[in-house]
Coordinates of C-alpha atoms in Angstrom, one line a residue:
Chain A
M46 CA -154.4 247.5 -228.1
L47 CA -152.0 250.1 -229.5
C48 CA -152.5 253.0 -227.1
E49 CA -150.2 255.6 -228.5
Q50 CA -152.0 258.9 -229.0
L51 CA -150.5 260.4 -232.1
C52 CA -152.1 263.8 -231.9
C53 CA -150.9 267.0 -233.4
Q54 CA -153.0 270.1 -232.7
D55 CA -154.0 271.8 -235.9
E56 CA -153.7 275.3 -234.7
V57 CA -150.8 276.2 -232.5
E58 CA -149.1 279.5 -231.9
V59 CA -145.4 279.3 -232.6
D60 CA -142.7 281.5 -231.3
G61 CA -140.7 283.8 -233.6
E62 CA -137.5 281.8 -233.6
G63 CA -138.4 279.0 -235.9
F64 CA -139.0 276.3 -233.3
D65 CA -142.0 274.1 -232.5
T66 CA -142.6 272.8 -229.0
F67 CA -143.5 269.1 -228.3
A68 CA -144.4 267.1 -225.2
C69 CA -144.0 263.3 -224.7
T70 CA -145.4 261.1 -222.0
L71 CA -143.2 258.2 -221.0
S72 CA -142.8 255.3 -218.6
Y73 CA -139.7 253.7 -217.1
N74 CA -138.6 251.2 -214.5
G75 CA -136.3 253.3 -212.4
A76 CA -134.1 250.4 -211.3
P77 CA -131.3 250.7 -213.8
F78 CA -131.2 254.5 -213.8
C79 CA -129.3 256.9 -211.6
G80 CA -132.4 259.1 -211.6
F81 CA -133.9 261.4 -214.2
A82 CA -131.4 264.2 -214.2
K83 CA -128.3 263.9 -216.5
Q84 CA -125.0 263.2 -214.8
P85 CA -121.7 262.6 -216.5
G86 CA -120.8 259.0 -216.8
Q87 CA -124.1 257.7 -215.3
L88 CA -127.1 256.1 -216.9
T89 CA -129.9 258.6 -216.5
V90 CA -133.3 259.0 -218.1
Q91 CA -132.5 262.5 -219.4
G92 CA -129.2 261.3 -220.7
E93 CA -130.8 258.4 -222.7
L94 CA -133.6 260.6 -224.0
E95 CA -131.3 263.4 -225.2
R96 CA -129.0 260.9 -226.8
A97 CA -131.9 259.4 -228.7
L98 CA -133.2 262.9 -229.7
A99 CA -129.7 263.9 -230.9
T100 CA -129.5 260.7 -233.0
I101 CA -132.9 261.3 -234.6
F102 CA -132.6 265.1 -235.3
R103 CA -128.8 265.4 -235.5
A104 CA -128.8 268.3 -233.1
E105 CA -128.8 268.8 -229.4
V106 CA -132.3 268.8 -228.1
P107 CA -132.4 269.7 -224.3
I108 CA -135.5 268.4 -222.5
V109 CA -137.4 269.6 -219.4
C110 CA -139.4 267.1 -217.3
A111 CA -142.4 267.3 -215.0
G112 CA -140.8 265.5 -212.1
R113 CA -137.1 264.8 -211.6
T114 CA -137.4 261.3 -210.2
D115 CA -134.5 260.0 -207.9
T116 CA -132.4 257.0 -208.4
G117 CA -134.6 253.9 -208.6
V118 CA -137.9 255.8 -208.7
H119 CA -140.2 254.7 -211.5
A120 CA -142.6 256.6 -213.8
L121 CA -145.7 255.6 -215.5
G122 CA -146.7 259.1 -216.8
Q123 CA -143.6 261.2 -216.8
V124 CA -143.9 264.2 -219.2
I125 CA -141.1 265.9 -221.0
S126 CA -141.1 269.0 -223.3
F127 CA -138.6 270.1 -225.9
D128 CA -138.3 272.4 -228.9
L129 CA -137.4 271.2 -232.4
P130 CA -136.6 273.2 -235.5
K131 CA -139.8 274.0 -237.4
G132 CA -140.9 271.1 -239.6
A133 CA -138.4 268.6 -238.1
M134 CA -141.1 266.4 -236.6
E135 CA -143.3 266.5 -239.7
T136 CA -140.3 265.4 -241.7
K137 CA -139.7 262.4 -239.4
G138 CA -143.4 261.6 -238.8
T139 CA -144.8 260.9 -235.3
T140 CA -145.2 257.2 -235.6
A141 CA -141.6 256.8 -236.9
F142 CA -140.5 259.2 -234.1
L143 CA -142.0 257.0 -231.4
R144 CA -140.6 253.8 -233.0
S145 CA -137.1 255.4 -233.1
M146 CA -137.3 256.8 -229.6
N147 CA -138.3 253.4 -228.2
A148 CA -135.7 251.5 -230.2
L149 CA -132.9 254.0 -229.4
T150 CA -133.6 253.7 -225.6
N151 CA -133.5 249.9 -225.9
G152 CA -136.8 249.3 -224.2
A153 CA -135.6 250.9 -220.9
I154 CA -137.9 253.9 -221.6
S155 CA -141.3 253.6 -223.1
V156 CA -142.1 256.7 -225.1
L157 CA -145.9 256.5 -225.3
T158 CA -147.2 259.7 -226.9
V159 CA -145.9 262.8 -228.6
E160 CA -148.0 265.9 -229.0
R161 CA -147.4 269.4 -230.3
K162 CA -147.9 272.1 -227.8
D163 CA -148.1 275.9 -227.7
A164 CA -144.8 277.7 -228.0
G165 CA -143.2 278.1 -224.6
F166 CA -145.0 275.1 -223.0
S167 CA -142.9 273.7 -220.2
A168 CA -143.5 270.2 -218.9
R169 CA -142.2 271.5 -215.5
F170 CA -143.6 274.9 -215.1
D171 CA -147.0 274.4 -216.7
A172 CA -147.8 271.3 -214.6
V173 CA -150.6 272.1 -212.1
S174 CA -150.3 268.9 -210.1
R175 CA -148.3 265.7 -209.8
E176 CA -149.6 262.3 -208.6
Y177 CA -147.3 259.7 -207.1
R178 CA -148.3 256.3 -206.1
Y179 CA -146.5 254.2 -203.5
F180 CA -147.0 250.4 -203.3
I181 CA -146.5 248.4 -200.1
C182 CA -146.8 244.6 -199.7
D183 CA -147.4 243.9 -196.0
R184 CA -147.6 240.1 -195.7
I185 CA -145.1 237.5 -194.5
A186 CA -144.3 236.2 -198.0
A187 CA -142.4 238.5 -200.4
P188 CA -144.3 239.7 -203.5
Q189 CA -143.2 238.1 -206.7
F190 CA -144.7 239.9 -209.7
T191 CA -145.0 243.2 -207.9
A192 CA -141.6 243.1 -206.2
P193 CA -139.9 245.4 -208.7
F194 CA -142.3 248.3 -207.8
S195 CA -143.2 247.7 -204.2
W196 CA -141.8 247.8 -200.6
H197 CA -142.1 244.5 -198.8
I198 CA -142.9 245.0 -195.1
A199 CA -143.4 241.6 -193.4
H200 CA -145.7 243.2 -190.8
Q201 CA -149.4 244.1 -191.1
L202 CA -149.9 247.9 -191.2
D203 CA -152.7 249.8 -189.4
I204 CA -154.2 251.6 -192.4
D205 CA -156.7 253.5 -190.3
A206 CA -154.0 255.0 -188.2
M207 CA -152.0 255.9 -191.3
A208 CA -155.0 257.6 -192.8
E209 CA -155.6 259.6 -189.6
A210 CA -151.9 260.6 -189.6
A211 CA -152.2 261.7 -193.2
T212 CA -154.9 264.3 -192.4
Y213 CA -152.2 266.5 -190.7
L214 CA -150.3 266.6 -194.0
I215 CA -153.1 267.8 -196.3
G216 CA -153.1 271.4 -197.5
E217 CA -150.4 274.1 -197.5
H218 CA -147.6 273.4 -195.1
D219 CA -143.9 273.9 -194.7
F220 CA -142.6 270.5 -195.5
K221 CA -139.0 271.2 -194.5
S222 CA -139.0 268.1 -192.2
F223 CA -139.7 266.0 -195.3
C224 CA -137.1 267.4 -197.6
L225 CA -133.5 266.2 -198.2
A226 CA -131.7 268.6 -195.8
A227 CA -129.1 269.8 -198.3
S228 CA -131.9 270.7 -200.8
A229 CA -133.8 272.8 -198.2
I230 CA -131.1 275.3 -197.5
D231 CA -132.2 278.8 -198.4
K232 CA -135.0 277.5 -200.6
P233 CA -138.8 277.8 -200.1
T234 CA -140.1 274.5 -198.6
C235 CA -143.8 275.2 -198.5
R236 CA -145.9 272.9 -200.7
N237 CA -149.6 272.2 -201.1
V238 CA -150.5 268.5 -200.7
Q239 CA -154.0 267.9 -202.1
E240 CA -154.5 264.3 -201.4
I241 CA -153.0 261.3 -199.5
S242 CA -155.3 258.3 -199.9
F243 CA -155.0 254.6 -199.1
A244 CA -156.5 251.8 -201.1
S245 CA -156.1 248.0 -201.1
T246 CA -155.4 246.8 -204.6
S247 CA -154.7 243.4 -206.2
I248 CA -152.0 243.5 -208.9
M249 CA -151.2 240.1 -210.6
G250 CA -153.0 238.4 -207.7
E251 CA -150.9 240.1 -205.1
D252 CA -152.6 242.3 -202.5
L253 CA -150.9 245.6 -202.1
L254 CA -151.5 248.8 -200.2
Q255 CA -151.5 251.7 -202.7
I256 CA -150.8 255.2 -201.2
T257 CA -151.7 258.0 -203.6
V258 CA -150.0 261.3 -202.9
K259 CA -151.1 264.3 -205.0
G260 CA -149.8 267.9 -204.8
N261 CA -148.9 271.0 -206.8
A262 CA -145.2 270.1 -206.5
F263 CA -142.9 268.2 -204.2
L264 CA -139.5 268.8 -202.5
H265 CA -136.5 266.5 -203.0
S266 CA -137.4 263.0 -201.8
M267 CA -140.6 264.4 -200.1
V268 CA -143.0 261.6 -201.1
R269 CA -140.6 258.9 -199.8
A270 CA -140.1 260.8 -196.6
L271 CA -143.9 261.1 -196.2
V272 CA -144.4 257.4 -196.8
G273 CA -141.6 256.4 -194.5
T274 CA -143.0 258.6 -191.7
L275 CA -146.6 257.3 -192.2
V276 CA -145.3 253.7 -192.1
L277 CA -144.0 254.4 -188.5
V278 CA -147.6 255.2 -187.6
G279 CA -148.9 252.1 -189.5
R280 CA -146.5 249.9 -187.5
G281 CA -147.7 251.4 -184.2
K282 CA -144.3 252.9 -183.4
R283 CA -145.9 256.5 -183.4
E284 CA -149.3 258.0 -182.8
P285 CA -151.1 259.8 -185.7
A286 CA -150.8 263.1 -183.9
W287 CA -147.0 262.9 -183.9
I288 CA -147.1 264.0 -187.5
Q289 CA -148.0 267.6 -186.3
E290 CA -144.8 267.6 -184.2
V291 CA -142.8 266.5 -187.2
L292 CA -144.2 269.3 -189.4
D293 CA -143.6 271.9 -186.6
A294 CA -140.0 270.7 -186.1
K295 CA -139.0 271.9 -189.6
K296 CA -135.9 269.6 -189.6
R297 CA -135.4 266.4 -191.6
T298 CA -134.3 264.3 -188.5
A299 CA -137.8 264.8 -187.0
A300 CA -139.5 262.6 -189.6
G301 CA -139.1 258.9 -190.5
E302 CA -136.5 257.6 -192.9
N303 CA -137.2 257.7 -196.6
A304 CA -139.3 254.7 -197.9
P305 CA -137.3 252.8 -200.5
A306 CA -137.3 254.2 -204.0
T307 CA -138.5 250.9 -205.5
G308 CA -142.1 251.4 -204.3
L309 CA -142.5 254.9 -205.8
V310 CA -144.1 255.6 -209.1
L311 CA -144.6 259.1 -210.7
W312 CA -148.1 258.2 -211.9
H313 CA -149.6 261.2 -213.6
V314 CA -149.0 264.8 -214.3
T315 CA -151.9 267.2 -214.8
Y316 CA -151.8 270.4 -217.0
D317 CA -154.3 273.1 -217.6
S318 CA -156.3 272.1 -220.7
L319 CA -155.3 275.4 -222.2
S320 CA -151.5 274.8 -222.1
Chain B
M71 CA -153.5 242.6 -195.5
L72 CA -151.9 239.4 -194.3
C73 CA -153.4 236.9 -196.7
E74 CA -151.9 233.6 -195.4
Q75 CA -154.6 231.1 -194.7
L76 CA -153.4 229.1 -191.7
C77 CA -155.9 226.4 -191.8
C78 CA -155.7 223.0 -190.3
Q79 CA -158.6 220.7 -190.7
D80 CA -159.8 219.4 -187.4
E81 CA -160.8 216.0 -188.6
V82 CA -158.5 214.2 -191.0
E83 CA -157.9 210.6 -191.8
V84 CA -154.3 209.7 -191.4
D85 CA -152.6 206.7 -193.0
G86 CA -151.2 203.9 -190.9
E87 CA -147.6 204.8 -191.3
G88 CA -147.3 207.8 -188.9
F89 CA -147.3 210.5 -191.5
D90 CA -149.5 213.6 -192.0
T91 CA -150.1 215.1 -195.5
F92 CA -149.8 218.8 -196.2
A93 CA -150.4 221.1 -199.2
C94 CA -148.9 224.6 -199.8
T95 CA -149.8 227.2 -202.3
L96 CA -146.9 229.2 -203.6
S97 CA -145.9 231.9 -206.1
Y98 CA -142.6 232.5 -207.9
N99 CA -141.1 234.5 -210.6
G100 CA -139.7 231.9 -213.0
A101 CA -136.9 234.0 -214.3
P102 CA -134.1 232.8 -212.1
F103 CA -135.2 229.1 -212.1
C104 CA -134.3 226.3 -214.4
G105 CA -137.9 225.2 -214.1
F106 CA -139.7 223.4 -211.3
A107 CA -138.3 219.9 -211.5
K108 CA -135.1 219.3 -209.5
Q109 CA -131.9 219.0 -211.6
P110 CA -128.4 218.4 -210.3
G111 CA -126.4 221.6 -210.1
Q112 CA -129.3 223.9 -211.2
L113 CA -131.4 226.3 -209.4
T114 CA -134.9 224.8 -209.4
V115 CA -138.1 225.5 -207.5
Q116 CA -138.3 221.9 -206.3
G117 CA -134.7 221.9 -205.3
E118 CA -135.1 225.1 -203.2
L119 CA -138.3 223.9 -201.5
E120 CA -136.9 220.5 -200.6
R121 CA -133.7 222.1 -199.3
A122 CA -135.8 224.4 -197.1
L123 CA -138.0 221.5 -195.9
A124 CA -134.9 219.5 -195.1
T125 CA -133.5 222.3 -193.1
I126 CA -136.7 222.8 -191.1
F127 CA -137.6 219.2 -190.4
R128 CA -134.0 217.7 -190.5
A129 CA -135.2 215.0 -192.9
E130 CA -135.7 214.5 -196.6
V131 CA -139.2 215.7 -197.5
P132 CA -140.0 214.9 -201.2
I133 CA -142.6 217.1 -202.7
V134 CA -145.2 216.7 -205.6
C135 CA -146.4 219.7 -207.6
A136 CA -149.6 220.4 -209.6
G137 CA -147.8 221.7 -212.6
R138 CA -144.1 221.2 -213.5
T139 CA -143.4 224.7 -214.9
D140 CA -140.6 225.0 -217.5
T141 CA -137.6 227.2 -217.2
G142 CA -138.7 230.9 -216.9
V143 CA -142.4 230.1 -216.5
H144 CA -144.0 231.8 -213.4
A145 CA -146.5 230.6 -210.9
L146 CA -149.1 232.6 -208.9
G147 CA -150.9 229.6 -207.5
Q148 CA -148.7 226.5 -207.7
V149 CA -149.7 223.8 -205.3
I150 CA -147.3 221.2 -203.7
S151 CA -148.0 218.3 -201.4
F152 CA -145.8 216.4 -199.0
D153 CA -145.8 214.1 -196.0
L154 CA -144.4 214.9 -192.6
P155 CA -143.9 212.6 -189.6
K156 CA -146.9 212.9 -187.4
G157 CA -146.8 215.9 -185.2
A158 CA -143.9 217.6 -186.9
M159 CA -145.9 220.5 -188.2
E160 CA -147.7 221.0 -184.9
T161 CA -144.3 221.2 -183.2
K162 CA -143.1 223.8 -185.6
G163 CA -146.3 225.8 -185.8
T164 CA -147.8 226.9 -189.2
T165 CA -147.0 230.6 -188.9
A166 CA -143.3 229.8 -188.0
F167 CA -143.3 227.2 -190.8
L168 CA -144.4 229.9 -193.4
R169 CA -141.9 232.4 -192.0
S170 CA -139.1 229.8 -192.2
M171 CA -140.0 228.6 -195.7
N172 CA -140.0 232.2 -197.0
A173 CA -136.8 233.1 -195.3
L174 CA -135.0 229.9 -196.4
T175 CA -136.0 230.5 -200.1
N176 CA -134.6 234.0 -199.9
G177 CA -137.8 235.7 -201.2
A178 CA -137.5 233.8 -204.6
I179 CA -140.5 231.7 -203.7
S180 CA -143.5 233.0 -201.8
V181 CA -145.0 230.2 -199.7
L182 CA -148.5 231.6 -199.1
T183 CA -150.5 229.0 -197.3
V184 CA -150.1 225.6 -195.7
E185 CA -153.1 223.3 -195.1
R186 CA -153.4 219.8 -193.7
K187 CA -155.0 217.3 -196.2
D188 CA -156.4 213.9 -196.1
A189 CA -153.8 211.1 -196.1
G190 CA -152.7 210.3 -199.7
F191 CA -153.6 213.7 -201.1
S192 CA -151.5 214.5 -204.2
A193 CA -151.2 218.0 -205.5
R194 CA -150.6 216.4 -208.9
F195 CA -153.1 213.5 -209.2
D196 CA -156.0 215.1 -207.2
A197 CA -156.0 218.3 -209.4
V198 CA -159.1 218.5 -211.5
S199 CA -158.0 221.5 -213.6
R200 CA -155.2 223.9 -214.1
E201 CA -155.5 227.5 -215.2
Y202 CA -152.7 229.3 -217.0
R203 CA -152.7 232.9 -218.0
Y204 CA -150.5 234.3 -220.8
F205 CA -149.9 238.1 -221.0
I206 CA -149.1 239.9 -224.2
C207 CA -148.3 243.6 -224.7
D208 CA -149.0 244.6 -228.3
R209 CA -148.0 248.2 -228.6
I210 CA -145.0 250.0 -230.1
A211 CA -143.4 250.8 -226.7
A212 CA -142.1 248.0 -224.5
P213 CA -144.0 247.5 -221.3
Q214 CA -142.1 248.6 -218.2
F215 CA -143.8 247.3 -215.0
T216 CA -145.3 244.2 -216.7
A217 CA -142.2 243.4 -218.7
P218 CA -141.1 240.5 -216.4
F219 CA -144.3 238.6 -217.0
S220 CA -145.4 239.5 -220.5
W221 CA -144.5 239.0 -224.2
H222 CA -143.9 242.3 -226.1
I223 CA -145.1 242.1 -229.7
A224 CA -144.8 245.5 -231.3
H225 CA -147.7 244.8 -233.7
Q226 CA -151.4 245.0 -233.0
L227 CA -153.1 241.6 -232.7
D228 CA -156.5 240.7 -234.2
I229 CA -158.2 239.4 -231.0
D230 CA -161.4 238.4 -232.8
A231 CA -159.4 236.2 -235.2
M232 CA -157.5 234.6 -232.3
A233 CA -160.8 233.9 -230.4
E234 CA -162.2 232.2 -233.5
A235 CA -159.1 230.1 -233.9
A236 CA -159.3 229.1 -230.2
T237 CA -162.7 227.5 -230.7
Y238 CA -161.1 224.7 -232.7
L239 CA -159.0 223.8 -229.6
I240 CA -161.8 223.6 -227.0
G241 CA -162.7 220.1 -225.8
E242 CA -161.0 216.7 -226.0
H243 CA -158.4 216.6 -228.7
D244 CA -155.1 214.9 -229.5
F245 CA -152.7 217.8 -228.9
K246 CA -149.6 216.0 -230.2
S247 CA -148.9 219.0 -232.5
F248 CA -148.6 221.2 -229.4
C249 CA -146.3 219.0 -227.4
L250 CA -142.5 219.0 -227.2
A251 CA -141.8 216.2 -229.7
A252 CA -139.5 214.3 -227.4
S253 CA -142.1 214.2 -224.7
A254 CA -144.8 212.9 -227.0
I255 CA -143.1 209.6 -228.0
D256 CA -145.2 206.6 -226.9
K257 CA -147.3 208.7 -224.5
P258 CA -150.9 209.7 -224.6
T259 CA -151.3 213.2 -226.0
C260 CA -155.1 213.6 -225.6
R261 CA -156.1 216.4 -223.3
N262 CA -159.3 218.3 -222.5
V263 CA -159.1 222.1 -222.9
Q264 CA -162.0 223.6 -221.1
E265 CA -161.4 227.3 -221.9
I266 CA -159.3 229.6 -224.0
S267 CA -160.5 233.2 -223.4
F268 CA -159.2 236.6 -224.2
A269 CA -159.5 239.8 -222.1
S270 CA -158.0 243.2 -222.3
T271 CA -156.6 244.1 -218.9
S272 CA -154.7 247.1 -217.4
I273 CA -151.9 246.2 -215.0
M274 CA -149.9 249.1 -213.5
G275 CA -151.4 251.3 -216.1
E276 CA -150.2 249.1 -219.0
D277 CA -152.7 247.6 -221.4
L278 CA -152.2 243.9 -221.9
L279 CA -154.0 241.0 -223.6
Q280 CA -154.6 238.3 -221.1
I281 CA -155.2 234.8 -222.5
T282 CA -156.7 232.3 -220.0
V283 CA -156.2 228.7 -220.8
K284 CA -157.9 226.1 -218.6
G285 CA -157.8 222.3 -218.9
N286 CA -157.7 219.1 -217.0
A287 CA -153.9 218.7 -217.7
F288 CA -151.4 219.9 -220.2
L289 CA -148.6 218.4 -222.2
H290 CA -145.0 219.6 -222.1
S291 CA -144.9 223.3 -223.3
M292 CA -148.4 222.9 -224.6
V293 CA -149.8 226.3 -223.4
R294 CA -146.8 228.1 -224.9
A295 CA -147.3 226.2 -228.2
L296 CA -151.0 227.1 -228.2
V297 CA -150.3 230.8 -227.6
G298 CA -147.5 230.9 -230.2
T299 CA -149.8 229.3 -232.7
L300 CA -152.7 231.6 -231.9
V301 CA -150.4 234.7 -232.3
L302 CA -149.7 233.7 -235.9
V303 CA -153.5 234.0 -236.5
G304 CA -153.6 237.3 -234.5
R305 CA -150.8 238.7 -236.7
G306 CA -152.8 237.8 -239.8
K307 CA -150.2 235.2 -241.0
R308 CA -152.7 232.4 -240.8
E309 CA -156.5 232.0 -241.0
P310 CA -158.4 230.7 -237.9
A311 CA -159.5 227.5 -239.7
W312 CA -155.8 226.6 -240.1
I313 CA -155.9 225.5 -236.4
Q314 CA -157.9 222.4 -237.5
E315 CA -155.1 221.4 -239.9
V316 CA -152.5 221.8 -237.2
L317 CA -154.5 219.5 -234.8
D318 CA -155.0 217.0 -237.6
A319 CA -151.3 216.9 -238.5
K320 CA -150.3 215.5 -235.1
K321 CA -146.7 216.7 -235.5
R322 CA -145.1 219.5 -233.6
T323 CA -143.7 221.2 -236.7
A324 CA -147.3 221.9 -238.0
A325 CA -148.0 224.4 -235.2
G326 CA -146.3 227.8 -234.4
E327 CA -143.3 228.2 -232.2
N328 CA -143.6 228.3 -228.5
A329 CA -144.5 231.7 -227.1
P330 CA -141.7 232.9 -224.7
A331 CA -141.8 231.5 -221.2
T332 CA -141.7 235.0 -219.7
G333 CA -145.4 235.6 -220.5
L334 CA -146.8 232.4 -218.9
V335 CA -148.1 232.1 -215.4
L336 CA -149.6 229.0 -213.7
W337 CA -152.4 230.9 -212.2
H338 CA -154.6 228.5 -210.3
V339 CA -155.2 224.8 -209.7
T340 CA -158.6 223.4 -208.8
Y341 CA -159.2 220.4 -206.5
D342 CA -162.4 218.6 -205.6
S343 CA -163.7 220.1 -202.4
L344 CA -163.6 216.6 -200.9
S345 CA -159.9 216.1 -201.4

């Protein structure tokens, strides 16, 4: 049942500066964190990880992540990359490294795997797609076991209407209407959404709607805005074709409100097999 | 996705005292509760349910449950029964009843179904078997999504050895060694364990060992004592055949410690189809 993959590639190219590059996959419950990105005086995933790395290697070890999750957003398969002085990981040992990282983050972050990568690998820039999953419980009674990672809506949703609405969002579009307004100023807001799919799933005996959203990259709070907007269709407040109007408007106020962070999980990040 | 079964039997026998009998199924996360059984000044499942029933029906409505879960133990399919003055439920309406029960228990208890039963039906005495499930995460990294309902053991368990050990426990035995000592004084401690099975399961992407324990009835903290004892075998601290010695000893100190309440879920209660 131990699922850590303690894998070091035998042959890797290293850069000329005496560093080796590593990647870790990790999970966390987003509830206690003020998001991934480090902020002074706040509990953040990056802050906790860099503190643990500094303790282990007695040096500052800046990290890069695949998806900077917002406050309260969870991750099952977040990926980070970082450089270490040549030989530092071998001296520590990968099993001891994982034990130390998990102990130093007090169970709030599960560091699942560590893997040596080619020099220059970036968890952010080498990612070819990100998959998020959003969980909704649409029954009268609140969920119990799945409450920490789902959105409870005490009204039955029309999944067919949501699926029809989602077809307008697939492909390359300007998603400015689905981006935190302040983050969209003078920045490119085109993204390629590869998949939005809907499935009924039972987790710990509780029936949930699972919305899978996959794309090359996402704007700030884009997945939550997409889900919040699709839920308006699911509740019958808007027609599926309204989504085209929202896209065309290119302003945040045209779309629905963000779905709560609690239902969102960064599920998986895909890399080229060569990286 | 609405899974409430709002089912009233058309033809039921009623007693002669002007009452109708009802049963509800419910789920709860045991963490905030000091167990099921009502205790003065403590938050309990029974206390919350009886408070809600009293508010709705403006009368004291004592309830009976299928399994009196301990502090911190969860339930997915707990069953309660209670009597109401004839016509009271019809006046309220079952959908409104479920909405009120869920609202009045503030989401801490999910009241899933309500069903009219034959007069004299008892959730406790008419139950023919109870199924508990215990979840263990045996990897270095703590679980994140399943942490609230699992026991994290950072050592790989020998499932085959645990399964062999469990064979000694199947059938009718005196389980005095697995019962809270104070509860075993001058009381029958024979029970019939029908099943102890082991399965690897993935919940929210986290691999867990799921131990299913099914029996006609259980002694106080018996399932937790069984799991705690089997884990000693799984960790290689005891041989499977040691379980027979534990049974024969008929004293609580012979067995392992109770597994933590957090990993235990009262999963399902079975009744004769006639009741």
